[in-house]
């Protein structure tokens, strides 16, 4: 079986290797940075949504409590106790 010979290395071919390796390394850094940024943005959105949910629940609790207090007050009035209009 015949082995293939590699082309001889010349000064022109050697100059492209560092550029190619640099481009691959730069691409790796770009992909890593993009993924880290996307993860951080997702975490921030989820945290904000959690805070909004808690604030909405507290507001709903306050509103329902006020409404319940009003109903108790109306139930204790004389008209409601006597069954009148």
XYZ file of C-alpha atoms in Angstrom:
85
model
C 0.000 0.000 0.000
C 1.300 3.381 -0.963
C 1.425 6.109 1.625
C 0.414 9.588 0.671
C 2.986 12.273 1.013
C 2.040 15.519 2.696
C 2.710 18.664 0.736
C 5.866 20.399 1.800
C 5.432 23.143 4.355
C 6.234 26.540 3.064
C 6.354 29.933 4.680
C 2.947 30.770 3.155
C 1.260 27.679 4.628
C 2.705 28.244 8.078
C 1.271 31.759 8.237
C -2.326 30.495 7.955
C -2.220 28.091 10.910
C -2.028 30.735 13.647
C -4.796 32.700 11.948
C -6.989 29.609 11.743
C -6.368 28.696 15.378
C -7.074 32.266 16.416
C -10.372 32.245 14.520
C -11.429 28.952 16.135
C -10.544 30.274 19.590
C -12.409 33.521 18.909
C -15.451 31.583 17.739
C -15.360 29.564 20.968
C -15.235 32.738 23.049
C -18.136 34.255 21.110
C -20.306 31.150 21.550
C -19.498 30.930 25.266
C -20.251 34.628 25.785
C -23.559 34.366 23.920
C -24.672 31.344 25.950
C -23.683 32.979 29.244
C -25.523 36.182 28.291
C -28.640 34.243 27.306
C -28.603 32.306 30.595
C -28.171 35.494 32.630
C -31.019 37.211 30.758
C -33.289 34.194 31.312
C -32.477 34.157 35.026
C -33.274 37.858 35.324
C -36.610 37.478 33.544
C -37.610 34.548 35.745
C -36.655 36.445 38.906
C -38.671 39.452 37.781
C -41.671 37.247 37.050
C -41.427 35.713 40.526
C -41.381 39.157 42.124
C -44.355 40.301 40.046
C -46.285 37.186 41.057
C -45.642 37.830 44.744
C -46.618 41.499 44.432
C -49.808 40.594 42.566
C -50.725 38.017 45.201
C -50.211 40.539 48.012
C -52.332 43.094 46.173
C -55.077 40.538 45.560
C -55.010 39.515 49.237
C -55.383 43.150 50.308
C -58.242 43.780 47.886
C -60.097 40.631 48.933
C -59.575 41.467 52.600
C -61.073 44.924 52.058
C -64.003 43.396 50.192
C -64.584 40.852 52.972
C -64.490 43.607 55.591
C -67.113 45.531 53.621
C -69.344 42.458 53.419
C -69.040 41.875 57.178
C -69.931 45.521 57.804
C -72.990 45.269 55.547
C -74.088 42.028 57.176
C -74.049 43.709 60.588
C -76.220 46.653 59.576
C -79.742 46.880 60.898
C -81.378 46.578 57.449
C -79.592 43.324 56.709
C -80.296 41.932 60.217
C -84.009 42.695 59.934
C -84.263 41.372 56.399
C -85.366 44.703 54.983
C -84.290 46.256 51.657
